[in-house]
Every structure is written in C-alpha cells, then in structure tokens.
PDB file of N, CA and C in Angstrom:
ATOM      1  N   SER A 252     -22.013 -46.649  69.491  1.00  0.00           N
ATOM      2  CA  SER A 252     -21.112 -47.641  68.925  1.00  0.00           C
ATOM      3  C   SER A 252     -20.003 -46.906  68.201  1.00  0.00           C
ATOM      4  N   GLY A 253     -18.803 -46.976  68.737  1.00  0.00           N
ATOM      5  CA  GLY A 253     -17.686 -46.216  68.185  1.00  0.00           C
ATOM      6  C   GLY A 253     -16.871 -47.015  67.195  1.00  0.00           C
ATOM      7  N   LYS A 254     -16.963 -46.654  65.935  1.00  0.00           N
ATOM      8  CA  LYS A 254     -16.100 -47.264  64.934  1.00  0.00           C
ATOM      9  C   LYS A 254     -14.699 -46.732  65.156  1.00  0.00           C
ATOM     10  N   ARG A 255     -13.707 -47.562  64.932  1.00  0.00           N
ATOM     11  CA  ARG A 255     -12.321 -47.172  65.135  1.00  0.00           C
ATOM     12  C   ARG A 255     -11.594 -47.163  63.797  1.00  0.00           C
ATOM     13  N   ALA A 256     -10.625 -46.306  63.686  1.00  0.00           N
ATOM     14  CA  ALA A 256      -9.761 -46.264  62.512  1.00  0.00           C
ATOM     15  C   ALA A 256      -8.331 -46.199  63.006  1.00  0.00           C
ATOM     16  N   ASN A 257      -7.415 -46.667  62.211  1.00  0.00           N
ATOM     17  CA  ASN A 257      -6.013 -46.621  62.587  1.00  0.00           C
ATOM     18  C   ASN A 257      -5.285 -45.579  61.775  1.00  0.00           C
ATOM     19  N   SER A 258      -4.327 -44.961  62.407  1.00  0.00           N
ATOM     20  CA  SER A 258      -3.455 -44.002  61.750  1.00  0.00           C
ATOM     21  C   SER A 258      -2.031 -44.477  61.978  1.00  0.00           C
ATOM     22  N   PHE A 259      -1.246 -44.576  60.931  1.00  0.00           N
ATOM     23  CA  PHE A 259       0.125 -45.036  61.041  1.00  0.00           C
ATOM     24  C   PHE A 259       1.071 -43.890  60.727  1.00  0.00           C
ATOM     25  N   SER A 260       2.113 -43.789  61.505  1.00  0.00           N
ATOM     26  CA  SER A 260       3.130 -42.786  61.208  1.00  0.00           C
ATOM     27  C   SER A 260       4.488 -43.377  61.513  1.00  0.00           C
ATOM     28  N   LYS A 261       5.459 -43.049  60.700  1.00  0.00           N
ATOM     29  CA  LYS A 261       6.807 -43.565  60.884  1.00  0.00           C
ATOM     30  C   LYS A 261       7.613 -42.555  61.673  1.00  0.00           C
ATOM     31  N   HIS A 262       8.217 -43.032  62.750  1.00  0.00           N
ATOM     32  CA  HIS A 262       9.047 -42.172  63.588  1.00  0.00           C
ATOM     33  C   HIS A 262      10.499 -42.569  63.370  1.00  0.00           C
ATOM     34  N   ARG A 263      11.335 -41.597  63.082  1.00  0.00           N
ATOM     35  CA  ARG A 263      12.747 -41.880  62.898  1.00  0.00           C
ATOM     36  C   ARG A 263      13.552 -40.874  63.685  1.00  0.00           C
ATOM     37  N   LYS A 264      14.430 -41.366  64.536  1.00  0.00           N
ATOM     38  CA  LYS A 264      15.293 -40.459  65.285  1.00  0.00           C
ATOM     39  C   LYS A 264      16.318 -39.867  64.327  1.00  0.00           C
ATOM     40  N   ASP A 265      16.591 -38.586  64.466  1.00  0.00           N
ATOM     41  CA  ASP A 265      17.610 -37.996  63.602  1.00  0.00           C
ATOM     42  C   ASP A 265      18.967 -38.050  64.289  1.00  0.00           C
ATOM     43  N   SER A 266      20.003 -37.700  63.544  1.00  0.00           N
ATOM     44  CA  SER A 266      21.359 -37.834  64.052  1.00  0.00           C
ATOM     45  C   SER A 266      21.638 -36.942  65.249  1.00  0.00           C
ATOM     46  N   SER A 267      20.859 -35.867  65.419  1.00  0.00           N
ATOM     47  CA  SER A 267      21.079 -34.995  66.565  1.00  0.00           C
ATOM     48  C   SER A 267      20.471 -35.568  67.838  1.00  0.00           C
ATOM     49  N   ASN A 268      19.684 -36.626  67.716  1.00  0.00           N
ATOM     50  CA  ASN A 268      19.026 -37.225  68.867  1.00  0.00           C
ATOM     51  C   ASN A 268      19.665 -38.575  69.173  1.00  0.00           C
ATOM     52  N   GLU A 269      20.758 -38.579  69.910  1.00  0.00           N
ATOM     53  CA  GLU A 269      21.487 -39.758  70.347  1.00  0.00           C
ATOM     54  C   GLU A 269      22.160 -40.513  69.206  1.00  0.00           C
ATOM     55  N   GLY A 270      22.176 -39.963  68.017  1.00  0.00           N
ATOM     56  CA  GLY A 270      22.922 -40.539  66.918  1.00  0.00           C
ATOM     57  C   GLY A 270      22.399 -41.855  66.354  1.00  0.00           C
ATOM     58  N   SER A 271      21.174 -42.281  66.673  1.00  0.00           N
ATOM     59  CA  SER A 271      20.683 -43.543  66.139  1.00  0.00           C
ATOM     60  C   SER A 271      19.420 -43.343  65.315  1.00  0.00           C
ATOM     61  N   LYS A 272      19.239 -44.228  64.345  1.00  0.00           N
ATOM     62  CA  LYS A 272      18.028 -44.218  63.517  1.00  0.00           C
ATOM     63  C   LYS A 272      17.419 -45.604  63.630  1.00  0.00           C
ATOM     64  N   ASP A 273      16.229 -45.677  64.205  1.00  0.00           N
ATOM     65  CA  ASP A 273      15.658 -46.998  64.438  1.00  0.00           C
ATOM     66  C   ASP A 273      14.487 -47.337  63.532  1.00  0.00           C
ATOM     67  N   GLY A 274      13.907 -46.383  62.808  1.00  0.00           N
ATOM     68  CA  GLY A 274      12.837 -46.662  61.862  1.00  0.00           C
ATOM     69  C   GLY A 274      11.590 -47.300  62.453  1.00  0.00           C
ATOM     70  N   ARG A 275      11.269 -47.021  63.702  1.00  0.00           N
ATOM     71  CA  ARG A 275      10.076 -47.604  64.335  1.00  0.00           C
ATOM     72  C   ARG A 275       8.804 -47.111  63.651  1.00  0.00           C
ATOM     73  N   ILE A 276       7.787 -47.957  63.633  1.00  0.00           N
ATOM     74  CA  ILE A 276       6.468 -47.586  63.118  1.00  0.00           C
ATOM     75  C   ILE A 276       5.471 -47.743  64.253  1.00  0.00           C
ATOM     76  N   ALA A 277       4.636 -46.725  64.461  1.00  0.00           N
ATOM     77  CA  ALA A 277       3.655 -46.751  65.544  1.00  0.00           C
ATOM     78  C   ALA A 277       2.249 -46.692  64.965  1.00  0.00           C
ATOM     79  N   ALA A 278       1.317 -47.414  65.582  1.00  0.00           N
ATOM     80  CA  ALA A 278      -0.088 -47.378  65.173  1.00  0.00           C
ATOM     81  C   ALA A 278      -0.924 -46.861  66.334  1.00  0.00           C
ATOM     82  N   HIS A 279      -1.855 -45.972  66.040  1.00  0.00           N
ATOM     83  CA  HIS A 279      -2.738 -45.403  67.051  1.00  0.00           C
ATOM     84  C   HIS A 279      -4.175 -45.604  66.588  1.00  0.00           C
ATOM     85  N   GLY A 280      -5.064 -45.930  67.504  1.00  0.00           N
ATOM     86  CA  GLY A 280      -6.476 -46.077  67.164  1.00  0.00           C
ATOM     87  C   GLY A 280      -7.244 -44.806  67.487  1.00  0.00           C
ATOM     88  N   PHE A 281      -8.100 -44.377  66.572  1.00  0.00           N
ATOM     89  CA  PHE A 281      -8.916 -43.182  66.765  1.00  0.00           C
ATOM     90  C   PHE A 281     -10.343 -43.485  66.345  1.00  0.00           C
ATOM     91  N   THR A 282     -11.302 -42.802  66.936  1.00  0.00           N
ATOM     92  CA  THR A 282     -12.687 -42.942  66.505  1.00  0.00           C
ATOM     93  C   THR A 282     -12.886 -42.131  65.228  1.00  0.00           C
ATOM     94  N   PHE A 283     -13.930 -42.477  64.492  1.00  0.00           N
ATOM     95  CA  PHE A 283     -14.251 -41.722  63.283  1.00  0.00           C
ATOM     96  C   PHE A 283     -14.508 -40.263  63.638  1.00  0.00           C
ATOM     97  N   ARG A 284     -15.170 -40.031  64.749  1.00  0.00           N
ATOM     98  CA  ARG A 284     -15.470 -38.661  65.183  1.00  0.00           C
ATOM     99  C   ARG A 284     -14.178 -37.868  65.426  1.00  0.00           C
ATOM    100  N   GLU A 285     -13.189 -38.492  66.061  1.00  0.00           N
ATOM    101  CA  GLU A 285     -11.907 -37.813  66.290  1.00  0.00           C
ATOM    102  C   GLU A 285     -11.236 -37.455  64.966  1.00  0.00           C
ATOM    103  N   LEU A 286     -11.274 -38.379  64.003  1.00  0.00           N
ATOM    104  CA  LEU A 286     -10.653 -38.120  62.701  1.00  0.00           C
ATOM    105  C   LEU A 286     -11.407 -37.047  61.928  1.00  0.00           C
ATOM    106  N   ALA A 287     -12.731 -37.067  62.001  1.00  0.00           N
ATOM    107  CA  ALA A 287     -13.532 -36.043  61.323  1.00  0.00           C
ATOM    108  C   ALA A 287     -13.242 -34.668  61.916  1.00  0.00           C
ATOM    109  N   THR A 288     -13.126 -34.595  63.228  1.00  0.00           N
ATOM    110  CA  THR A 288     -12.809 -33.320  63.882  1.00  0.00           C
ATOM    111  C   THR A 288     -11.415 -32.850  63.485  1.00  0.00           C
ATOM    112  N   ALA A 289     -10.449 -33.764  63.479  1.00  0.00           N
ATOM    113  CA  ALA A 289      -9.063 -33.411  63.161  1.00  0.00           C
ATOM    114  C   ALA A 289      -8.913 -32.882  61.740  1.00  0.00           C
ATOM    115  N   THR A 290      -9.714 -33.391  60.807  1.00  0.00           N
ATOM    116  CA  THR A 290      -9.607 -33.003  59.393  1.00  0.00           C
ATOM    117  C   THR A 290     -10.666 -31.990  58.986  1.00  0.00           C
ATOM    118  N   ARG A 291     -11.340 -31.422  59.967  1.00  0.00           N
ATOM    119  CA  ARG A 291     -12.453 -30.490  59.726  1.00  0.00           C
ATOM    120  C   ARG A 291     -13.480 -31.138  58.797  1.00  0.00           C
ATOM    121  N   ASN A 292     -13.937 -32.315  59.242  1.00  0.00           N
ATOM    122  CA  ASN A 292     -14.934 -33.111  58.525  1.00  0.00           C
ATOM    123  C   ASN A 292     -14.453 -33.506  57.120  1.00  0.00           C
ATOM    124  N   PHE A 293     -13.188 -33.911  57.040  1.00  0.00           N
ATOM    125  CA  PHE A 293     -12.567 -34.346  55.785  1.00  0.00           C
ATOM    126  C   PHE A 293     -12.693 -33.276  54.706  1.00  0.00           C
ATOM    127  N   ASN A 294     -12.395 -32.058  55.103  1.00  0.00           N
ATOM    128  CA  ASN A 294     -12.468 -30.899  54.218  1.00  0.00           C
ATOM    129  C   ASN A 294     -11.507 -31.085  53.040  1.00  0.00           C
ATOM    130  N   PRO A 295     -11.962 -30.855  51.809  1.00  0.00           N
ATOM    131  CA  PRO A 295     -11.105 -31.012  50.630  1.00  0.00           C
ATOM    132  C   PRO A 295      -9.818 -30.182  50.685  1.00  0.00           C
ATOM    133  N   THR A 296      -9.821 -29.080  51.425  1.00  0.00           N
ATOM    134  CA  THR A 296      -8.589 -28.282  51.530  1.00  0.00           C
ATOM    135  C   THR A 296      -7.515 -29.013  52.330  1.00  0.00           C
ATOM    136  N   ASN A 297      -7.901 -30.052  53.084  1.00  0.00           N
ATOM    137  CA  ASN A 297      -6.940 -30.844  53.853  1.00  0.00           C
ATOM    138  C   ASN A 297      -6.509 -32.110  53.125  1.00  0.00           C
ATOM    139  N   LEU A 298      -6.992 -32.318  51.909  1.00  0.00           N
ATOM    140  CA  LEU A 298      -6.638 -33.503  51.133  1.00  0.00           C
ATOM    141  C   LEU A 298      -5.192 -33.386  50.657  1.00  0.00           C
ATOM    142  N   ILE A 299      -4.377 -34.373  51.019  1.00  0.00           N
ATOM    143  CA  ILE A 299      -2.964 -34.390  50.627  1.00  0.00           C
ATOM    144  C   ILE A 299      -2.786 -35.185  49.340  1.00  0.00           C
ATOM    145  N   GLY A 300      -3.468 -36.319  49.245  1.00  0.00           N
ATOM    146  CA  GLY A 300      -3.315 -37.171  48.071  1.00  0.00           C
ATOM    147  C   GLY A 300      -4.245 -38.362  48.141  1.00  0.00           C
ATOM    148  N   GLU A 301      -4.065 -39.271  47.193  1.00  0.00           N
ATOM    149  CA  GLU A 301      -4.905 -40.456  47.122  1.00  0.00           C
ATOM    150  C   GLU A 301      -4.035 -41.627  46.711  1.00  0.00           C
ATOM    151  N   GLY A 302      -4.244 -42.764  47.366  1.00  0.00           N
ATOM    152  CA  GLY A 302      -3.435 -43.941  47.072  1.00  0.00           C
ATOM    153  C   GLY A 302      -4.278 -45.196  47.025  1.00  0.00           C
ATOM    154  N   GLY A 303      -3.622 -46.331  47.067  1.00  0.00           N
ATOM    155  CA  GLY A 303      -4.288 -47.617  46.982  1.00  0.00           C
ATOM    156  C   GLY A 303      -5.246 -47.904  48.122  1.00  0.00           C
ATOM    157  N   PHE A 304      -5.058 -47.256  49.262  1.00  0.00           N
ATOM    158  CA  PHE A 304      -5.925 -47.478  50.415  1.00  0.00           C
ATOM    159  C   PHE A 304      -6.919 -46.350  50.615  1.00  0.00           C
ATOM    160  N   GLY A 305      -6.981 -45.401  49.705  1.00  0.00           N
ATOM    161  CA  GLY A 305      -7.944 -44.305  49.808  1.00  0.00           C
ATOM    162  C   GLY A 305      -7.271 -42.950  49.886  1.00  0.00           C
ATOM    163  N   ARG A 306      -8.033 -41.967  50.301  1.00  0.00           N
ATOM    164  CA  ARG A 306      -7.548 -40.588  50.384  1.00  0.00           C
ATOM    165  C   ARG A 306      -6.746 -40.368  51.658  1.00  0.00           C
ATOM    166  N   VAL A 307      -5.798 -39.433  51.579  1.00  0.00           N
ATOM    167  CA  VAL A 307      -4.965 -39.079  52.730  1.00  0.00           C
ATOM    168  C   VAL A 307      -5.186 -37.603  53.026  1.00  0.00           C
ATOM    169  N   TYR A 308      -5.538 -37.316  54.268  1.00  0.00           N
ATOM    170  CA  TYR A 308      -5.809 -35.947  54.705  1.00  0.00           C
ATOM    171  C   TYR A 308      -4.807 -35.536  55.764  1.00  0.00           C
ATOM    172  N   LYS A 309      -4.501 -34.248  55.814  1.00  0.00           N
ATOM    173  CA  LYS A 309      -3.746 -33.729  56.946  1.00  0.00           C
ATOM    174  C   LYS A 309      -4.763 -33.286  57.987  1.00  0.00           C
ATOM    175  N   GLY A 310      -4.373 -33.355  59.223  1.00  0.00           N
ATOM    176  CA  GLY A 310      -5.275 -32.955  60.295  1.00  0.00           C
ATOM    177  C   GLY A 310      -4.502 -32.622  61.547  1.00  0.00           C
ATOM    178  N   ARG A 311      -5.207 -32.181  62.558  1.00  0.00           N
ATOM    179  CA  ARG A 311      -4.585 -31.869  63.838  1.00  0.00           C
ATOM    180  C   ARG A 311      -5.371 -32.578  64.930  1.00  0.00           C
ATOM    181  N   LEU A 312      -4.683 -33.487  65.620  1.00  0.00           N
ATOM    182  CA  LEU A 312      -5.280 -34.235  66.718  1.00  0.00           C
ATOM    183  C   LEU A 312      -4.897 -33.578  68.032  1.00  0.00           C
ATOM    184  N   GLU A 313      -5.856 -33.418  68.918  1.00  0.00           N
ATOM    185  CA  GLU A 313      -5.577 -32.780  70.206  1.00  0.00           C
ATOM    186  C   GLU A 313      -4.513 -33.535  70.982  1.00  0.00           C
ATOM    187  N   SER A 314      -4.555 -34.857  70.932  1.00  0.00           N
ATOM    188  CA  SER A 314      -3.650 -35.660  71.751  1.00  0.00           C
ATOM    189  C   SER A 314      -2.225 -35.713  71.213  1.00  0.00           C
ATOM    190  N   THR A 315      -2.052 -35.681  69.892  1.00  0.00           N
ATOM    191  CA  THR A 315      -0.714 -35.881  69.331  1.00  0.00           C
ATOM    192  C   THR A 315      -0.253 -34.785  68.383  1.00  0.00           C
ATOM    193  N   GLY A 316      -1.066 -33.811  68.116  1.00  0.00           N
ATOM    194  CA  GLY A 316      -0.681 -32.747  67.190  1.00  0.00           C
ATOM    195  C   GLY A 316      -0.984 -33.118  65.751  1.00  0.00           C
ATOM    196  N   GLN A 317      -0.158 -32.665  64.827  1.00  0.00           N
ATOM    197  CA  GLN A 317      -0.413 -32.848  63.399  1.00  0.00           C
ATOM    198  C   GLN A 317      -0.301 -34.316  63.010  1.00  0.00           C
ATOM    199  N   ALA A 318      -1.169 -34.748  62.100  1.00  0.00           N
ATOM    200  CA  ALA A 318      -1.170 -36.144  61.659  1.00  0.00           C
ATOM    201  C   ALA A 318      -1.655 -36.244  60.220  1.00  0.00           C
ATOM    202  N   ARG A 319      -1.327 -37.376  59.589  1.00  0.00           N
ATOM    203  CA  ARG A 319      -1.849 -37.717  58.269  1.00  0.00           C
ATOM    204  C   ARG A 319      -2.872 -38.818  58.481  1.00  0.00           C
ATOM    205  N   VAL A 320      -4.055 -38.638  57.917  1.00  0.00           N
ATOM    206  CA  VAL A 320      -5.169 -39.564  58.158  1.00  0.00           C
ATOM    207  C   VAL A 320      -5.637 -40.150  56.839  1.00  0.00           C
TER     208      VAL A 320
END
C-alpha cells in the first residue's frame, strides 16, 4: 500500500528564456519511499527549515533532480 505525498515547486521562466515570466506552479506525487530515499531517510543534515506545514528537507529525486520536500 503506497502512501503518496505531494511536492510543490514554483517554476518561473527568466528573462533569458523567451522574455516571459508566467509564475506557473507544478505539483508532483511521490511515494513516501521515494521521498525517504531522496532525503537520505530525512537526514537532519538535509533539513532546510520548518514552517506551518512541517519540516522542509532538501533532497535529490532520480526523476527530476534536486527538490524541496
């Protein structure tokens, strides 16, 4: 039974990329196992900060590269 978690990241085109800024937001679904692997099992050295929705970790996802979880 795979629990899913969402990761949100804001993508903004810079002026060197066709001169437009669209401020799109994308959501991706990941399993808990994928997130644990990406953050090295939520290692404290990967902790970026803490907010109203919980802790934020940096990690590396095989499919998309670096991410905030």
